[in-house]
Structures are given as C-alpha cells and as structure tokens.
Amino acid sequence: MISGEQKIKLSYYKELDGVRAIAILMVMFFHFFSDFETQGSIFQFLKRFALKGESGVTLFFVLSGFLITRILLSTRESKNYFYNFFVRRSLRIFPLYYLFLVIYYLTPLFFGGSIPEFGLQVYYWIYLQDFSTTFGWKSEGPGQFWSLAVEEHFYLVWPFLIYYLRERAISFWIGVIIITSFVLRIYMSQHYPLIHHFTFTRMDDLAIGAILALLEYHGFVKRKNAIYFLLLLIPVNMVWVFNRFVGPSIQESVSFLQTSISFCSLIGFVICLNEDNWLKKFLSQGPLIYTGKVSYGLYVFHPFCFKLFEIFLNTKFWAVNLIGSLVFTYVIATLSYYYFEAYFLKLKERYSGNKKVAPVAG
C-alpha cells in the first residue's frame, strides 16, 4: 500500500464544472417548460428545445461515471480505500438528501395537509425510489430523487470492481453492463412505462463515463487525440438511419445509448483541448463554474422552489415566472451550499485521496 502523500494526483478539470452547470440548467429548463403551459409562439418554440433537457440527467450520469472511476483508479492502492471513498460520498450526498426529505414531508403541514404515511415514504429513505417508480409500488416523495438512487447504487458496487479487478476485467464488465442495460430497456419498455428511471436500465450511462476514465488512466486523453473523440460522434449519430428497420422499443434503447456515448465523446474532446481554446474558456466562465459548484442543491431544490414560486408569486407572464423561479432556486441552493453543505464538505476533505480532483456532485 502507498501512503496518502504518494497517491497519484489527478488533474482538476475546471471546465467540467461548466459541463455540470449545463447539465443542471438542461434539467431545470426541462422541468419548468414541462409544468408550465401557454400558447405564446416564443414559449412554444423554446419549449421544443427545453423538453430535450431531460437528457441533462444522462450527462450527469456520464460525468459521474468518469469522475468517480478516475478517483477510484488513482486511489485503489492506498490505505483505507473503501473507508475513505464511502465516507466522502456519504458526507457529500446524505446530509442534503435527508434534510430535503424532512422538508418535503413536513411541508404539507403548512398548507393544511398531512404527512404521508411512512409506508409511502420508506423507499426514499432507503434509496429504492427508482424501484418503486419503475414497478409502480405505492410511494410518495421528490420525483427528481430517482436519479440519486441510481448513482447511489453505482457507488455501492463500483469501488469493489475497481479494487479487485485488473483493467482488462474492468473493461469486460463495463461491456457486460452496457449490453445488459441495453437489452433490459428493450424488454422492460414493453411492460413498464418508466423504465428510464431504473438503476439497471441506466447503469450503462455511468459505465460509459468509466470508459473515458480508463482511457485517461492509460494516457489516451491528450491534446493530439481530441479529434478522435469528435470523430466518434459521426458513426454514433448515424445509427438513426437504421431505426426504420427496428421497433420502437429498440429505437428508444438505441437513443439512450447514442446520447450517453455522444456526451462521453464531448467530455473527452473538451478535456483534451488546449487551455486557451475558446470552448474550454467558455466552460470555465465564472457563472458556469458557480452553477456547477451549487448544482447538487439546484437539483435537489428546483422542483420545490418552482412550486413555491407558482403558489406565492406566479404571474401571467411565463418569462417572469421562469426568471423568478430560477433566481429563487439559486438563492436557496446558495444558502444550502454555504450554510449547510459546506460544513460537511470540510469534513469530507479529511478523507481525501486526491487534492486536485474535479469535485463530484451528487
């Protein structure tokens, strides 16, 4: 084993905070335009684009798969590998997660309602809400939390694969995960309506991100190889040509895979670029970096904040509602980050294996 001072130090990709910002903005715009309706032509035009923002969750998954895997690869020879990883993840995810569950379940009391029965809450307390959502089990909780369950299940399994297997075996199991998720989506789409909220149909997103981490680990992620990541987008996005020869369930599963690989290629392309490249500079702009920093709070709070704004400050003008909802969400996420999450982030650093790693949001 190597000491904490000897651990491999990873580069901090500042631009990935910008990528994370784009992901959360996609999700927030998706939810706003999904829940709000008006007949204005500008609104309808923007809505067509905003509804594609659901794929922002896929971008989160791919990014998490990459960042988590590169951390695990760099620390797997260190002391307290498992302990440090699980403590760090717990300190980042659990405090805000469980705080918001308490807020969510107590809020009805302030509007003349009642707290849902514990039997309806239980899946959210134990991170099984993706199962309850997929299989139609009776449950009640924050709808956006399904993705946090998917990531948590990944965190429970992935450290063991990275620790006990060599790179070739890891690559093999990544392939198994991708194929399994692809086939499961096809099968389950014929029986269940919300298959894209299920761990085993979305694990390929995280596995594809892990491929990029393996490529970086073996030295492939460098400036001269940026073009290869870009060229990969061509065959991946030409698969639509064959869609007319297959059924809708296969088309949907292929679409998920296309999106994941495309996002992975774009992330690989971006981190290969020179520091003075305009795209890298754009993704490193202050507002995007800040949004990426508070993205966990934005993700957790935004549906709740949107609803409160609708109840108390809603207007007839969709643009005012959009801007107001976003500003309100940013304020709450900022307060959450600096006055709640920051305390646990400081504790988290005591178990750091790498000091120059891009932070992984929940």
PDB file of C-alpha atoms in Angstrom, residues 234-246 251 254-255:
ATOM      1  CA  ILE A 234     -20.255  10.735 -36.611  1.00  0.00           C
ATOM      2  CA  PRO A 235     -20.920   6.960 -36.591  1.00  0.00           C
ATOM      3  CA  VAL A 236     -22.721   7.133 -33.244  1.00  0.00           C
ATOM      4  CA  ASN A 237     -25.226   9.672 -34.513  1.00  0.00           C
ATOM      5  CA  MET A 238     -25.757   7.993 -37.879  1.00  0.00           C
ATOM      6  CA  VAL A 239     -27.415   5.000 -36.238  1.00  0.00           C
ATOM      7  CA  TRP A 240     -30.765   6.755 -36.758  1.00  0.00           C
ATOM      8  CA  VAL A 241     -30.564   5.629 -40.407  1.00  0.00           C
ATOM      9  CA  PHE A 242     -31.291   2.069 -39.279  1.00  0.00           C
ATOM     10  CA  ASN A 243     -34.137   2.988 -36.931  1.00  0.00           C
ATOM     11  CA  ARG A 244     -36.796   2.377 -39.574  1.00  0.00           C
ATOM     12  CA  PHE A 245     -35.841  -1.303 -39.599  1.00  0.00           C
ATOM     13  CA  VAL A 246     -36.470  -1.872 -35.869  1.00  0.00           C
ATOM     14  CA  GLN A 251     -35.200   2.669 -31.127  1.00  0.00           C
ATOM     15  CA  VAL A 254     -30.519   2.881 -29.011  1.00  0.00           C
ATOM     16  CA  SER A 255     -31.359   6.539 -28.414  1.00  0.00           C
TER      17      SER A 255
END
